[in-house]
Structures are given as C-alpha cells and as structure tokens.
mmCIF file of C-alpha atoms and ligand atoms in Angstrom:
data_model
loop_
_atom_site.group_PDB
_atom_site.id
_atom_site.type_symbol
_atom_site.label_atom_id
_atom_site.label_comp_id
_atom_site.label_asym_id
_atom_site.label_seq_id
_atom_site.Cartn_x
_atom_site.Cartn_y
_atom_site.Cartn_z
ATOM 1 C CA MET A 1 -17.621 -21.782 -14.036
ATOM 2 C CA THR A 2 -15.576 -22.808 -17.006
ATOM 3 C CA GLY A 3 -14.201 -21.235 -20.115
ATOM 4 C CA THR A 4 -11.581 -18.522 -20.665
ATOM 5 C CA GLY A 5 -14.170 -15.801 -20.345
ATOM 6 C CA ALA A 6 -14.898 -16.392 -16.644
ATOM 7 C CA GLN A 7 -14.768 -13.414 -14.545
ATOM 8 C CA THR A 8 -15.349 -12.609 -10.844
ATOM 9 C CA PRO A 9 -19.156 -12.542 -10.359
ATOM 10 C CA ARG A 10 -20.543 -9.092 -9.560
ATOM 11 C CA ALA A 11 -20.870 -8.183 -5.910
ATOM 12 C CA LEU A 12 -24.441 -8.737 -4.444
ATOM 13 C CA VAL A 13 -25.833 -5.753 -2.626
ATOM 14 C CA LEU A 14 -29.218 -5.342 -0.850
ATOM 15 C CA VAL A 15 -30.566 -1.876 -0.774
ATOM 16 C CA GLY A 16 -33.948 -0.480 0.349
ATOM 17 C CA PRO A 17 -35.483 1.743 2.954
ATOM 18 C CA MET A 18 -35.205 1.460 6.643
ATOM 19 C CA GLY A 19 -37.320 -1.581 7.741
ATOM 20 C CA SER A 20 -37.249 -3.402 4.429
ATOM 21 C CA GLY A 21 -35.298 -6.237 6.086
ATOM 22 C CA LYS A 22 -31.944 -5.845 4.326
ATOM 23 C CA THR A 23 -29.963 -7.379 7.128
ATOM 24 C CA SER A 24 -32.317 -10.285 7.797
ATOM 25 C CA VAL A 25 -32.680 -11.124 4.067
ATOM 26 C CA ALA A 26 -28.867 -10.952 3.746
ATOM 27 C CA GLN A 27 -28.320 -13.210 6.731
ATOM 28 C CA ALA A 28 -30.830 -15.729 5.306
ATOM 29 C CA TYR A 29 -29.049 -15.527 1.928
ATOM 30 C CA SER A 30 -25.697 -16.258 3.682
ATOM 31 C CA ARG A 31 -27.159 -19.294 5.363
ATOM 32 C CA LEU A 32 -28.638 -20.588 2.192
ATOM 33 C CA THR A 33 -25.678 -20.095 -0.164
ATOM 34 C CA GLY A 34 -22.533 -19.808 2.116
ATOM 35 C CA ALA A 35 -21.762 -16.316 1.000
ATOM 36 C CA GLU A 36 -20.174 -14.098 3.792
ATOM 37 C CA PHE A 37 -22.635 -11.766 5.270
ATOM 38 C CA VAL A 38 -21.369 -8.176 5.289
ATOM 39 C CA ASP A 39 -23.324 -5.496 7.113
ATOM 40 C CA LEU A 40 -22.091 -1.993 6.167
ATOM 41 C CA ASP A 41 -23.589 -0.220 9.084
ATOM 42 C CA GLN A 42 -22.097 -2.779 11.459
ATOM 43 C CA ARG A 43 -18.650 -2.033 9.846
ATOM 44 C CA ILE A 44 -19.195 1.511 10.330
ATOM 45 C CA VAL A 45 -20.065 1.103 13.998
ATOM 46 C CA THR A 46 -16.923 -1.165 14.463
ATOM 47 C CA SER A 47 -14.525 1.486 13.128
ATOM 48 C CA HIS A 48 -16.434 4.835 14.110
ATOM 49 C CA GLY A 49 -18.660 3.956 17.047
ATOM 50 C CA PRO A 50 -22.517 4.015 17.326
ATOM 51 C CA ILE A 51 -24.416 5.626 14.323
ATOM 52 C CA PRO A 52 -26.248 8.146 16.677
ATOM 53 C CA GLU A 53 -22.995 9.228 18.069
ATOM 54 C CA ILE A 54 -21.390 9.658 14.596
ATOM 55 C CA PHE A 55 -24.329 11.870 13.484
ATOM 56 C CA ALA A 56 -23.984 13.932 16.873
ATOM 57 C CA ARG A 57 -20.333 14.285 16.454
ATOM 58 C CA GLU A 58 -19.946 14.712 12.623
ATOM 59 C CA GLY A 59 -23.395 15.271 11.298
ATOM 60 C CA GLU A 60 -24.765 13.289 8.314
ATOM 61 C CA THR A 61 -21.798 14.282 6.212
ATOM 62 C CA GLY A 62 -19.526 12.518 8.478
ATOM 63 C CA PHE A 63 -21.636 9.410 8.460
ATOM 64 C CA ARG A 64 -21.907 9.438 4.527
ATOM 65 C CA ALA A 65 -18.160 9.651 4.189
ATOM 66 C CA ALA A 66 -17.607 6.585 6.438
ATOM 67 C CA GLU A 67 -20.397 4.823 4.551
ATOM 68 C CA THR A 68 -18.741 5.304 1.217
ATOM 69 C CA GLU A 69 -15.388 4.133 2.603
ATOM 70 C CA VAL A 70 -16.903 0.873 3.867
ATOM 71 C CA LEU A 71 -18.880 0.437 0.627
ATOM 72 C CA ARG A 72 -15.811 0.740 -1.364
ATOM 73 C CA THR A 73 -13.815 -1.824 0.686
ATOM 74 C CA ALA A 74 -16.888 -4.270 0.763
ATOM 75 C CA LEU A 75 -17.235 -4.261 -3.011
ATOM 76 C CA ALA A 76 -13.677 -5.286 -3.528
ATOM 77 C CA GLU A 77 -14.202 -8.446 -1.496
ATOM 78 C CA THR A 78 -15.675 -11.586 -3.152
ATOM 79 C CA GLY A 79 -18.077 -14.247 -2.172
ATOM 80 C CA THR A 80 -20.162 -11.796 0.030
ATOM 81 C CA VAL A 81 -23.742 -10.565 0.420
ATOM 82 C CA ILE A 82 -23.789 -6.859 1.361
ATOM 83 C CA SER A 83 -26.540 -5.329 3.406
ATOM 84 C CA ALA A 84 -26.323 -1.578 2.928
ATOM 85 C CA GLY A 85 -27.727 1.193 4.988
ATOM 86 C CA GLY A 86 -31.033 2.885 3.581
ATOM 87 C CA GLY A 87 -29.174 6.047 2.503
ATOM 88 C CA ILE A 88 -26.426 4.249 0.436
ATOM 89 C CA VAL A 89 -28.086 5.687 -2.685
ATOM 90 C CA HIS A 90 -27.869 9.154 -1.400
ATOM 91 C CA SER A 91 -24.614 10.192 -3.175
ATOM 92 C CA GLN A 92 -23.718 9.871 -6.885
ATOM 93 C CA GLN A 93 -20.328 8.544 -5.719
ATOM 94 C CA ASN A 94 -22.056 5.501 -4.091
ATOM 95 C CA ARG A 95 -24.389 5.172 -7.028
ATOM 96 C CA ASN A 96 -21.249 4.967 -9.361
ATOM 97 C CA LEU A 97 -19.763 2.285 -7.084
ATOM 98 C CA LEU A 98 -23.001 0.290 -7.086
ATOM 99 C CA SER A 99 -23.313 0.420 -10.863
ATOM 100 C CA GLY A 100 -20.774 -2.532 -11.031
ATOM 101 C CA ALA A 101 -22.787 -4.621 -8.598
ATOM 102 C CA PHE A 102 -25.857 -6.719 -8.720
ATOM 103 C CA VAL A 103 -28.206 -4.667 -6.705
ATOM 104 C CA VAL A 104 -31.370 -5.807 -5.139
ATOM 105 C CA PHE A 105 -33.977 -3.321 -4.143
ATOM 106 C CA LEU A 106 -36.179 -4.572 -1.322
ATOM 107 C CA SER A 107 -39.487 -2.673 -1.758
ATOM 108 C CA ILE A 108 -41.939 -2.217 1.149
ATOM 109 C CA ASP A 109 -44.687 0.228 1.942
ATOM 110 C CA ARG A 110 -45.397 2.458 4.921
ATOM 111 C CA GLN A 111 -47.542 -0.061 6.755
ATOM 112 C CA THR A 112 -44.910 -2.622 6.536
ATOM 113 C CA ALA A 113 -42.224 -0.226 7.691
ATOM 114 C CA ARG A 114 -44.373 0.660 10.692
ATOM 115 C CA GLN A 115 -44.555 -2.945 11.854
ATOM 116 C CA ARG A 116 -40.934 -3.393 11.661
ATOM 117 C CA ILE A 117 -39.368 -0.148 12.811
ATOM 118 C CA HIS A 118 -39.521 -0.376 16.676
ATOM 119 C CA GLU A 119 -36.369 1.644 17.543
ATOM 120 C CA ALA A 120 -36.568 4.876 15.774
ATOM 121 C CA ALA A 121 -34.021 6.278 18.325
ATOM 122 C CA SER A 122 -31.264 4.197 16.852
ATOM 123 C CA ARG A 123 -32.063 5.759 13.414
ATOM 124 C CA PRO A 124 -31.057 9.402 13.553
ATOM 125 C CA MET A 125 -32.526 10.034 9.886
ATOM 126 C CA LEU A 126 -36.034 9.451 11.496
ATOM 127 C CA ALA A 127 -35.577 12.308 14.018
ATOM 128 C CA GLY A 128 -37.463 15.652 13.587
ATOM 129 C CA GLY A 129 -41.225 14.603 13.456
ATOM 130 C CA ASP A 130 -43.359 11.651 13.461
ATOM 131 C CA PRO A 131 -40.906 8.659 12.450
ATOM 132 C CA MET A 132 -43.311 7.252 9.983
ATOM 133 C CA ASP A 133 -43.953 10.697 8.234
ATOM 134 C CA VAL A 134 -40.233 11.091 8.086
ATOM 135 C CA TRP A 135 -39.755 7.622 6.703
ATOM 136 C CA GLN A 136 -42.327 8.326 4.050
ATOM 137 C CA ARG A 137 -40.812 11.650 2.970
ATOM 138 C CA ILE A 138 -37.342 9.942 2.744
ATOM 139 C CA LEU A 139 -38.716 7.082 0.708
ATOM 140 C CA GLU A 140 -40.326 9.619 -1.815
ATOM 141 C CA GLN A 141 -36.935 11.401 -2.304
ATOM 142 C CA ARG A 142 -35.030 8.004 -2.630
ATOM 143 C CA LEU A 143 -37.455 5.819 -4.586
ATOM 144 C CA PRO A 144 -36.037 7.088 -7.952
ATOM 145 C CA LEU A 145 -32.425 6.437 -6.858
ATOM 146 C CA TYR A 146 -33.313 2.811 -5.640
ATOM 147 C CA THR A 147 -34.896 2.275 -8.939
ATOM 148 C CA GLN A 148 -31.942 3.643 -10.775
ATOM 149 C CA VAL A 149 -29.399 1.408 -8.955
ATOM 150 C CA ALA A 150 -31.452 -1.681 -8.910
ATOM 151 C CA SER A 151 -30.634 -4.704 -10.981
ATOM 152 C CA VAL A 152 -33.905 -6.173 -9.667
ATOM 153 C CA THR A 153 -36.632 -5.128 -7.422
ATOM 154 C CA VAL A 154 -38.093 -7.566 -5.019
ATOM 155 C CA ASP A 155 -41.446 -7.174 -3.125
ATOM 156 C CA ALA A 156 -40.388 -7.444 0.374
ATOM 157 C CA ARG A 157 -43.709 -6.710 2.129
ATOM 158 C CA SER A 158 -44.696 -10.181 3.319
ATOM 159 C CA ASP A 159 -42.408 -12.965 2.125
ATOM 160 C CA THR A 160 -40.035 -14.383 4.816
ATOM 161 C CA PRO A 161 -36.284 -13.626 4.709
ATOM 162 C CA GLU A 162 -35.759 -17.174 3.615
ATOM 163 C CA GLU A 163 -38.251 -16.944 0.808
ATOM 164 C CA LEU A 164 -36.779 -13.720 -0.267
ATOM 165 C CA ALA A 165 -33.254 -15.140 -0.118
ATOM 166 C CA ALA A 166 -34.283 -17.967 -2.340
ATOM 167 C CA GLN A 167 -35.853 -15.554 -4.861
ATOM 168 C CA ILE A 168 -32.666 -13.354 -4.923
ATOM 169 C CA ALA A 169 -30.322 -16.471 -5.122
ATOM 170 C CA THR A 170 -32.241 -17.564 -8.330
ATOM 171 C CA SER A 171 -32.236 -14.133 -9.841
ATOM 172 C CA TYR A 172 -28.572 -13.631 -9.077
ATOM 173 C CA ALA A 173 -27.624 -17.025 -10.436
ATOM 174 C CA MET A 174 -29.574 -16.350 -13.639
ATOM 175 C CA ASN A 175 -27.962 -13.074 -14.174
ATOM 176 C CA THR A 176 -24.474 -14.459 -13.606
ATOM 177 C CA TYR A 177 -25.314 -17.336 -15.988
ATOM 178 C CA ARG A 178 -26.471 -14.876 -18.744
ATOM 179 C CA ALA A 179 -23.565 -12.645 -18.366
ATOM 180 C CA GLU A 180 -21.171 -15.514 -18.562
ATOM 181 C CA HIS A 181 -23.093 -16.987 -21.621
ATOM 182 C CA GLU A 182 -23.148 -13.685 -23.481
ATOM 183 C CA ARG A 183 -19.455 -13.030 -22.904
ATOM 184 C CA SER A 184 -18.525 -16.606 -24.275
ATOM 185 C CA ALA A 185 -21.072 -16.457 -27.221
ATOM 186 C CA PRO A 186 -19.184 -16.388 -30.567
HETATM 187 C C1 S3P B 1 -29.957 5.364 7.224
HETATM 188 C C2 S3P B 1 -30.313 3.970 7.526
HETATM 189 C C3 S3P B 1 -29.661 3.206 8.470
HETATM 190 C C4 S3P B 1 -28.311 3.676 8.791
HETATM 191 C C5 S3P B 1 -28.197 5.086 9.138
HETATM 192 C C6 S3P B 1 -28.882 6.040 8.009
HETATM 193 C C7 S3P B 1 -30.666 6.121 6.131
HETATM 194 O O1 S3P B 1 -29.606 1.786 8.085
HETATM 195 O O2 S3P B 1 -27.363 3.544 7.707
HETATM 196 O O3 S3P B 1 -29.072 5.351 10.288
HETATM 197 O O4 S3P B 1 -30.161 7.194 5.862
HETATM 198 O O5 S3P B 1 -31.767 5.675 5.757
HETATM 199 P P1 S3P B 1 -30.961 0.905 7.957
HETATM 200 O O6 S3P B 1 -31.466 1.102 6.548
HETATM 201 O O7 S3P B 1 -30.430 -0.546 8.049
HETATM 202 O O8 S3P B 1 -31.887 1.187 9.104
#
C-alpha cells in the first residue's frame, strides 16, 4: 500500500453458528494468504481450561467474559484471521468491538449443521434438548445479530473451506482497496 492515507487494514473475523466451518475456513484462509490463524475458543481453553468445564464452573456468564477478553486482545493484533465462537455476537460489547472489523458471516442451514456437528457434548450451548432443535432456536435468536455485524455474508453450505477462503480473500481485498481509494480520493 502506498500514499499517506495508508492505515492498518481492518481485522478479519469469521462469525456464524456452530458447524458453519469458521475454524476450517479460517485455517484455509491462513494457508492461502499467510495470515496468522487465531481461534478465540482455543485461546480461551489455553487460559481458562476446557469450555464445558468453564460453563460448569462459572456458567455462561464466565465464558462470555473470557470470550470478550480474548476478542479484544485478538482485534488489537495485525495480520491475522480470527475464528470466533458462535456466540460472539451475543453481547452488545462484542458487537461494538466487531464494528471496526471486516466481519464475514458464514451462513448455513440446519441440514448442513446436522452433518457437521458430531460432538454436541463439547458444546454446552447445545445441552437441554435435541441438539439440532437447540441449534435451530439459537440460530433464530442470533440471525439478526450476525446480519447486523456482517460486512459480508457467505453461503457456507456446500463450498469447500479452500473455495470459501478464496471468496473471502477477494472480498476482503476489494473492501480494503475501496476503503483506501476513498480515503485518498481528492
Ligand atoms: C458457542 C459456540 C462454540 C463455543 C462455545 C459457545 C455458542 O464455538 O464458543 O461452546 O454460544 O454458540 P463454535 O461455534 O466454534 O462451536
């Protein structure tokens, strides 16, 4: 990038429901572009222990506090692609933090989620009923929030992680170019 108006590009964050492939698409994006892969859930596990244990110990509130902390830290880093947990859009605080980022919403349907979610036990949010019914109910609550934070929405039902990563790379590059162009326009 050249010119005096050059700024740090916006952070790239993948959001979407459980099973939307955020982690595998972010890893594919990292392989494609060299961006450093950051998994927020993994960072939480590293500092606070396994997610089911955090929920058992501190409830969802404790987990959400840890999630906001790792999101804030990750957004301050550069050259990364961030895979967020499905509930990242839950709080207004997180949505405010995400408003400065380039947010990609990976959209899937129930049928796709059913094929991909094999380990409901590792996802405490799916407890308390048929996991796919719970998944559906959560998606209905969060859909407006995903849409609200999204810079772009990508249909993640059938393309491979590599194909999705390439689409995201194009979209992110175009957005960055446009923002830079608008800033430097007379
Ligand atoms: C959650 C999704 C999980 C994880 C936690 C809570 C949610 O991440 O952050 O179990 O509230 O939807 P994935 O979306 O990667 O499964």
